[in-house]
Amino acid sequence: MTKFLIIPFFLTCISYSQRISYTLYLNDQCENEIKLAEIYWLEKDSVTYHSFSGEPITVPQFGIYKLIAPELDEEFEINVKENTNSDTLNLPSIKSFVHQLNGSFKKGISESAMRELRLKMSAQYFECGITCNGNKVSKYSNGKIRFIGTFENGFPIGEFKTYYQNGNIKEVSFYEADALIKSLKLYDLNGNLIQQ
């Protein structure tokens, strides 16, 4: 009888000891502080492990996982191993915000009302909470360029280029004043033009 009790206890101990915690920290360059990431997840073999409250993620084994961190708008391949069960990544100092996600341009709308609605529905950029003006470059955690452009009152003006995390061009846009987009070219992950 004791043998039958020892075996389940032993298996429980082994399975519990295999649980590994992973924590993601973010370096906030604007606040000059390191904080816990609020939302992130790891994926391996079609299984997703989530953290929605800054808590560590528990994974069943060491190995290579895909890390997705929406606060960074990036994906990483990480190796969770015995001595490495956390990472610290840089938060971008330049962030974009859209004030209004939907709207309607009705027939007969005034030019000023159209301009106001267009601005509310366009991404406005801030660097450490301050409206972007002039030439700006944002980089991914791996050091590659995220975007490069010129800004006026937080809105892109002139040529605005965005890049994939691998460094290849993603989009080339040309903006006129008041967030009016005049042209757009889209590229695939390999940098090949897919839409003009």
PDB file of C-alpha atoms in Angstrom:
ATOM      1  CA  MET A   1       0.000   0.000   0.000  1.00  0.00           C
ATOM      2  CA  THR A   2       2.814   2.408   0.864  1.00  0.00           C
ATOM      3  CA  LYS A   3       4.412   1.779  -2.538  1.00  0.00           C
ATOM      4  CA  PHE A   4       1.221   2.908  -4.245  1.00  0.00           C
ATOM      5  CA  LEU A   5       1.193   6.133  -2.220  1.00  0.00           C
ATOM      6  CA  ILE A   6       4.859   6.878  -2.836  1.00  0.00           C
ATOM      7  CA  ILE A   7       4.606   6.640  -6.637  1.00  0.00           C
ATOM      8  CA  PRO A   8       1.903   9.368  -7.071  1.00  0.00           C
ATOM      9  CA  PHE A   9       3.718  11.566  -4.548  1.00  0.00           C
ATOM     10  CA  PHE A  10       6.991  11.131  -6.467  1.00  0.00           C
ATOM     11  CA  LEU A  11       5.309  11.926  -9.814  1.00  0.00           C
ATOM     12  CA  THR A  12       3.674  15.030  -8.328  1.00  0.00           C
ATOM     13  CA  CYS A  13       7.049  16.251  -7.038  1.00  0.00           C
ATOM     14  CA  ILE A  14       8.684  15.698 -10.422  1.00  0.00           C
ATOM     15  CA  SER A  15       5.922  17.504 -12.298  1.00  0.00           C
ATOM     16  CA  TYR A  16       5.939  20.412  -9.823  1.00  0.00           C
ATOM     17  CA  SER A  17       9.723  20.744  -9.988  1.00  0.00           C
ATOM     18  CA  GLN A  18       9.515  21.023 -13.798  1.00  0.00           C
ATOM     19  CA  ARG A  19       7.490  24.257 -13.592  1.00  0.00           C
ATOM     20  CA  ILE A  20       9.599  27.205 -14.694  1.00  0.00           C
ATOM     21  CA  SER A  21       8.712  30.871 -14.217  1.00  0.00           C
ATOM     22  CA  TYR A  22       9.518  33.487 -16.857  1.00  0.00           C
ATOM     23  CA  THR A  23       9.251  37.238 -16.222  1.00  0.00           C
ATOM     24  CA  LEU A  24       9.473  40.112 -18.702  1.00  0.00           C
ATOM     25  CA  TYR A  25      10.773  43.480 -17.523  1.00  0.00           C
ATOM     26  CA  LEU A  26      10.582  46.704 -19.526  1.00  0.00           C
ATOM     27  CA  ASN A  27      13.119  49.517 -19.417  1.00  0.00           C
ATOM     28  CA  ASP A  28      11.077  52.729 -19.587  1.00  0.00           C
ATOM     29  CA  GLN A  29      13.552  55.179 -21.121  1.00  0.00           C
ATOM     30  CA  CYS A  30      11.260  58.144 -20.454  1.00  0.00           C
ATOM     31  CA  GLU A  31      10.853  57.451 -16.726  1.00  0.00           C
ATOM     32  CA  ASN A  32      14.350  55.967 -16.392  1.00  0.00           C
ATOM     33  CA  GLU A  33      12.995  52.928 -14.550  1.00  0.00           C
ATOM     34  CA  ILE A  34      12.587  49.211 -15.043  1.00  0.00           C
ATOM     35  CA  LYS A  35       9.087  47.824 -14.521  1.00  0.00           C
ATOM     36  CA  LEU A  36       7.217  44.566 -14.973  1.00  0.00           C
ATOM     37  CA  ALA A  37       5.519  44.099 -18.343  1.00  0.00           C
ATOM     38  CA  GLU A  38       1.745  44.076 -17.899  1.00  0.00           C
ATOM     39  CA  ILE A  39       0.738  41.928 -20.872  1.00  0.00           C
ATOM     40  CA  TYR A  40       2.923  39.414 -22.674  1.00  0.00           C
ATOM     41  CA  TRP A  41       2.841  35.785 -23.693  1.00  0.00           C
ATOM     42  CA  LEU A  42       5.074  32.922 -24.739  1.00  0.00           C
ATOM     43  CA  GLU A  43       4.313  30.385 -27.475  1.00  0.00           C
ATOM     44  CA  LYS A  44       5.832  26.956 -28.053  1.00  0.00           C
ATOM     45  CA  ASP A  45       4.507  23.991 -30.034  1.00  0.00           C
ATOM     46  CA  SER A  46       1.148  25.730 -30.688  1.00  0.00           C
ATOM     47  CA  VAL A  47       0.571  26.295 -26.950  1.00  0.00           C
ATOM     48  CA  THR A  48       0.288  29.829 -25.536  1.00  0.00           C
ATOM     49  CA  TYR A  49       1.241  30.830 -21.988  1.00  0.00           C
ATOM     50  CA  HIS A  50      -0.154  34.246 -20.904  1.00  0.00           C
ATOM     51  CA  SER A  51       0.501  36.966 -18.371  1.00  0.00           C
ATOM     52  CA  PHE A  52      -2.134  39.700 -18.152  1.00  0.00           C
ATOM     53  CA  SER A  53      -1.260  41.269 -14.828  1.00  0.00           C
ATOM     54  CA  GLY A  54       2.505  41.530 -14.688  1.00  0.00           C
ATOM     55  CA  GLU A  55       2.767  38.095 -13.091  1.00  0.00           C
ATOM     56  CA  PRO A  56       5.450  35.623 -14.183  1.00  0.00           C
ATOM     57  CA  ILE A  57       4.438  33.041 -16.778  1.00  0.00           C
ATOM     58  CA  THR A  58       4.794  29.401 -15.786  1.00  0.00           C
ATOM     59  CA  VAL A  59       6.056  27.139 -18.568  1.00  0.00           C
ATOM     60  CA  PRO A  60       6.442  23.352 -18.381  1.00  0.00           C
ATOM     61  CA  GLN A  61       9.996  23.086 -19.702  1.00  0.00           C
ATOM     62  CA  PHE A  62      13.137  24.919 -20.706  1.00  0.00           C
ATOM     63  CA  GLY A  63      13.645  25.698 -24.380  1.00  0.00           C
ATOM     64  CA  ILE A  64      13.038  28.148 -27.206  1.00  0.00           C
ATOM     65  CA  TYR A  65       9.799  30.167 -27.013  1.00  0.00           C
ATOM     66  CA  LYS A  66       8.324  32.971 -29.073  1.00  0.00           C
ATOM     67  CA  LEU A  67       7.789  36.045 -26.868  1.00  0.00           C
ATOM     68  CA  ILE A  68       5.044  38.482 -27.886  1.00  0.00           C
ATOM     69  CA  ALA A  69       4.917  41.822 -26.074  1.00  0.00           C
ATOM     70  CA  PRO A  70       2.167  44.205 -27.303  1.00  0.00           C
ATOM     71  CA  GLU A  71       3.637  47.135 -25.344  1.00  0.00           C
ATOM     72  CA  LEU A  72       6.681  46.835 -27.601  1.00  0.00           C
ATOM     73  CA  ASP A  73       4.823  45.804 -30.763  1.00  0.00           C
ATOM     74  CA  GLU A  74       7.557  43.211 -31.228  1.00  0.00           C
ATOM     75  CA  GLU A  75       8.092  39.457 -31.278  1.00  0.00           C
ATOM     76  CA  PHE A  76      11.230  37.700 -30.075  1.00  0.00           C
ATOM     77  CA  GLU A  77      12.652  34.220 -30.011  1.00  0.00           C
ATOM     78  CA  ILE A  78      13.950  33.601 -26.499  1.00  0.00           C
ATOM     79  CA  ASN A  79      15.688  30.716 -24.794  1.00  0.00           C
ATOM     80  CA  VAL A  80      14.275  29.970 -21.357  1.00  0.00           C
ATOM     81  CA  LYS A  81      16.964  28.019 -19.531  1.00  0.00           C
ATOM     82  CA  GLU A  82      17.953  27.236 -15.977  1.00  0.00           C
ATOM     83  CA  ASN A  83      19.928  30.426 -15.333  1.00  0.00           C
ATOM     84  CA  THR A  84      17.942  32.678 -17.692  1.00  0.00           C
ATOM     85  CA  ASN A  85      14.251  32.977 -16.897  1.00  0.00           C
ATOM     86  CA  SER A  86      13.696  36.704 -17.428  1.00  0.00           C
ATOM     87  CA  ASP A  87      14.480  39.409 -19.969  1.00  0.00           C
ATOM     88  CA  THR A  88      14.612  43.204 -19.888  1.00  0.00           C
ATOM     89  CA  LEU A  89      13.654  44.978 -23.113  1.00  0.00           C
ATOM     90  CA  ASN A  90      13.508  48.683 -23.980  1.00  0.00           C
ATOM     91  CA  LEU A  91      10.132  50.374 -24.268  1.00  0.00           C
ATOM     92  CA  PRO A  92      10.060  52.729 -27.257  1.00  0.00           C
ATOM     93  CA  SER A  93      10.306  56.377 -26.210  1.00  0.00           C
ATOM     94  CA  ILE A  94       8.106  57.433 -29.157  1.00  0.00           C
ATOM     95  CA  LYS A  95       4.515  56.204 -29.039  1.00  0.00           C
ATOM     96  CA  SER A  96       1.500  56.866 -31.236  1.00  0.00           C
ATOM     97  CA  PHE A  97      -2.095  57.433 -30.175  1.00  0.00           C
ATOM     98  CA  VAL A  98      -5.303  57.601 -32.182  1.00  0.00           C
ATOM     99  CA  HIS A  99      -7.921  59.808 -30.525  1.00  0.00           C
ATOM    100  CA  GLN A 100     -10.936  58.473 -32.440  1.00  0.00           C
ATOM    101  CA  LEU A 101     -11.124  55.133 -34.231  1.00  0.00           C
ATOM    102  CA  ASN A 102     -14.170  55.724 -36.405  1.00  0.00           C
ATOM    103  CA  GLY A 103     -15.890  58.612 -38.065  1.00  0.00           C
ATOM    104  CA  SER A 104     -17.945  59.581 -41.052  1.00  0.00           C
ATOM    105  CA  PHE A 105     -17.138  62.086 -43.766  1.00  0.00           C
ATOM    106  CA  LYS A 106     -20.610  63.183 -44.814  1.00  0.00           C
ATOM    107  CA  LYS A 107     -21.399  64.895 -48.081  1.00  0.00           C
ATOM    108  CA  GLY A 108     -21.299  68.644 -47.656  1.00  0.00           C
ATOM    109  CA  ILE A 109     -19.046  68.558 -44.576  1.00  0.00           C
ATOM    110  CA  SER A 110     -17.000  71.724 -44.192  1.00  0.00           C
ATOM    111  CA  GLU A 111     -13.260  71.670 -44.868  1.00  0.00           C
ATOM    112  CA  SER A 112     -12.488  72.552 -41.229  1.00  0.00           C
ATOM    113  CA  ALA A 113     -14.771  69.783 -39.885  1.00  0.00           C
ATOM    114  CA  MET A 114     -13.156  67.299 -42.298  1.00  0.00           C
ATOM    115  CA  ARG A 115      -9.675  68.393 -41.160  1.00  0.00           C
ATOM    116  CA  GLU A 116     -10.628  68.031 -37.474  1.00  0.00           C
ATOM    117  CA  LEU A 117     -12.087  64.547 -38.003  1.00  0.00           C
ATOM    118  CA  ARG A 118      -9.071  63.438 -40.076  1.00  0.00           C
ATOM    119  CA  LEU A 119      -6.693  64.578 -37.313  1.00  0.00           C
ATOM    120  CA  LYS A 120      -8.700  62.734 -34.627  1.00  0.00           C
ATOM    121  CA  MET A 121      -8.587  59.530 -36.698  1.00  0.00           C
ATOM    122  CA  SER A 122      -4.847  59.778 -37.502  1.00  0.00           C
ATOM    123  CA  ALA A 123      -1.994  58.547 -35.344  1.00  0.00           C
ATOM    124  CA  GLN A 124      -0.374  61.339 -33.357  1.00  0.00           C
ATOM    125  CA  TYR A 125       3.162  60.744 -32.074  1.00  0.00           C
ATOM    126  CA  PHE A 126       4.627  61.665 -28.687  1.00  0.00           C
ATOM    127  CA  GLU A 127       8.160  61.258 -27.374  1.00  0.00           C
ATOM    128  CA  CYS A 128       8.120  60.745 -23.605  1.00  0.00           C
ATOM    129  CA  GLY A 129       4.714  62.436 -23.512  1.00  0.00           C
ATOM    130  CA  ILE A 130       5.807  65.482 -25.539  1.00  0.00           C
ATOM    131  CA  THR A 131       4.332  66.086 -28.992  1.00  0.00           C
ATOM    132  CA  CYS A 132       6.834  65.128 -31.710  1.00  0.00           C
ATOM    133  CA  ASN A 133       8.188  67.921 -33.897  1.00  0.00           C
ATOM    134  CA  GLY A 134      11.066  67.769 -36.373  1.00  0.00           C
ATOM    135  CA  ASN A 135      13.023  64.692 -37.487  1.00  0.00           C
ATOM    136  CA  LYS A 136      12.576  61.578 -35.337  1.00  0.00           C
ATOM    137  CA  VAL A 137      13.893  58.016 -35.413  1.00  0.00           C
ATOM    138  CA  SER A 138      12.412  55.177 -33.349  1.00  0.00           C
ATOM    139  CA  LYS A 139      14.217  51.864 -32.913  1.00  0.00           C
ATOM    140  CA  TYR A 140      13.278  48.323 -31.978  1.00  0.00           C
ATOM    141  CA  SER A 141      14.840  46.621 -28.969  1.00  0.00           C
ATOM    142  CA  ASN A 142      17.302  44.934 -31.331  1.00  0.00           C
ATOM    143  CA  GLY A 143      18.602  48.363 -32.432  1.00  0.00           C
ATOM    144  CA  LYS A 144      17.044  48.296 -35.914  1.00  0.00           C
ATOM    145  CA  ILE A 145      14.973  51.260 -37.073  1.00  0.00           C
ATOM    146  CA  ARG A 146      11.221  51.056 -36.388  1.00  0.00           C
ATOM    147  CA  PHE A 147      10.378  54.288 -38.233  1.00  0.00           C
ATOM    148  CA  ILE A 148      11.954  57.507 -39.432  1.00  0.00           C
ATOM    149  CA  GLY A 149      10.146  60.697 -40.338  1.00  0.00           C
ATOM    150  CA  THR A 150       9.503  64.373 -39.818  1.00  0.00           C
ATOM    151  CA  PHE A 151       6.696  65.553 -37.555  1.00  0.00           C
ATOM    152  CA  GLU A 152       4.632  68.691 -37.137  1.00  0.00           C
ATOM    153  CA  ASN A 153       2.432  68.907 -34.010  1.00  0.00           C
ATOM    154  CA  GLY A 154       2.754  65.140 -33.595  1.00  0.00           C
ATOM    155  CA  PHE A 155       1.671  64.235 -37.132  1.00  0.00           C
ATOM    156  CA  PRO A 156       3.974  62.950 -39.888  1.00  0.00           C
ATOM    157  CA  ILE A 157       4.727  65.421 -42.665  1.00  0.00           C
ATOM    158  CA  GLY A 158       6.607  64.544 -45.833  1.00  0.00           C
ATOM    159  CA  GLU A 159       8.141  61.104 -46.248  1.00  0.00           C
ATOM    160  CA  PHE A 160       7.506  58.643 -43.416  1.00  0.00           C
ATOM    161  CA  LYS A 161       9.157  55.202 -43.462  1.00  0.00           C
ATOM    162  CA  THR A 162       8.365  52.245 -41.229  1.00  0.00           C
ATOM    163  CA  TYR A 163      10.403  49.050 -41.007  1.00  0.00           C
ATOM    164  CA  TYR A 164       9.909  45.455 -39.949  1.00  0.00           C
ATOM    165  CA  GLN A 165      11.735  44.166 -36.896  1.00  0.00           C
ATOM    166  CA  ASN A 166      14.190  42.394 -39.246  1.00  0.00           C
ATOM    167  CA  GLY A 167      15.269  45.780 -40.689  1.00  0.00           C
ATOM    168  CA  ASN A 168      13.451  45.497 -44.046  1.00  0.00           C
ATOM    169  CA  ILE A 169      11.251  48.347 -45.257  1.00  0.00           C
ATOM    170  CA  LYS A 170       7.550  47.902 -44.390  1.00  0.00           C
ATOM    171  CA  GLU A 171       5.851  51.086 -45.599  1.00  0.00           C
ATOM    172  CA  VAL A 172       6.742  54.369 -47.274  1.00  0.00           C
ATOM    173  CA  SER A 173       4.101  57.086 -46.923  1.00  0.00           C
ATOM    174  CA  PHE A 174       4.047  60.694 -47.991  1.00  0.00           C
ATOM    175  CA  TYR A 175       1.996  63.080 -45.852  1.00  0.00           C
ATOM    176  CA  GLU A 176       0.882  66.610 -46.515  1.00  0.00           C
ATOM    177  CA  ALA A 177      -0.142  68.976 -43.719  1.00  0.00           C
ATOM    178  CA  ASP A 178      -2.883  67.935 -41.269  1.00  0.00           C
ATOM    179  CA  ALA A 179      -2.227  64.169 -41.626  1.00  0.00           C
ATOM    180  CA  LEU A 180      -3.390  64.093 -45.256  1.00  0.00           C
ATOM    181  CA  ILE A 181      -1.767  61.060 -46.845  1.00  0.00           C
ATOM    182  CA  LYS A 182      -0.861  61.537 -50.512  1.00  0.00           C
ATOM    183  CA  SER A 183       0.873  58.259 -51.346  1.00  0.00           C
ATOM    184  CA  LEU A 184       1.543  54.894 -49.787  1.00  0.00           C
ATOM    185  CA  LYS A 185       3.780  51.949 -50.708  1.00  0.00           C
ATOM    186  CA  LEU A 186       3.578  48.660 -48.783  1.00  0.00           C
ATOM    187  CA  TYR A 187       6.262  45.965 -48.669  1.00  0.00           C
ATOM    188  CA  ASP A 188       6.293  42.336 -47.527  1.00  0.00           C
ATOM    189  CA  LEU A 189       8.536  40.972 -44.778  1.00  0.00           C
ATOM    190  CA  ASN A 190      11.344  40.459 -47.309  1.00  0.00           C
ATOM    191  CA  GLY A 191      11.206  44.073 -48.537  1.00  0.00           C
ATOM    192  CA  ASN A 192       9.390  43.341 -51.829  1.00  0.00           C
ATOM    193  CA  LEU A 193       6.858  45.947 -52.993  1.00  0.00           C
ATOM    194  CA  ILE A 194       3.318  44.539 -52.687  1.00  0.00           C
ATOM    195  CA  GLN A 195       1.112  47.636 -53.026  1.00  0.00           C
ATOM    196  CA  GLN A 196       1.584  51.071 -54.523  1.00  0.00           C
TER     197      GLN A 196
END
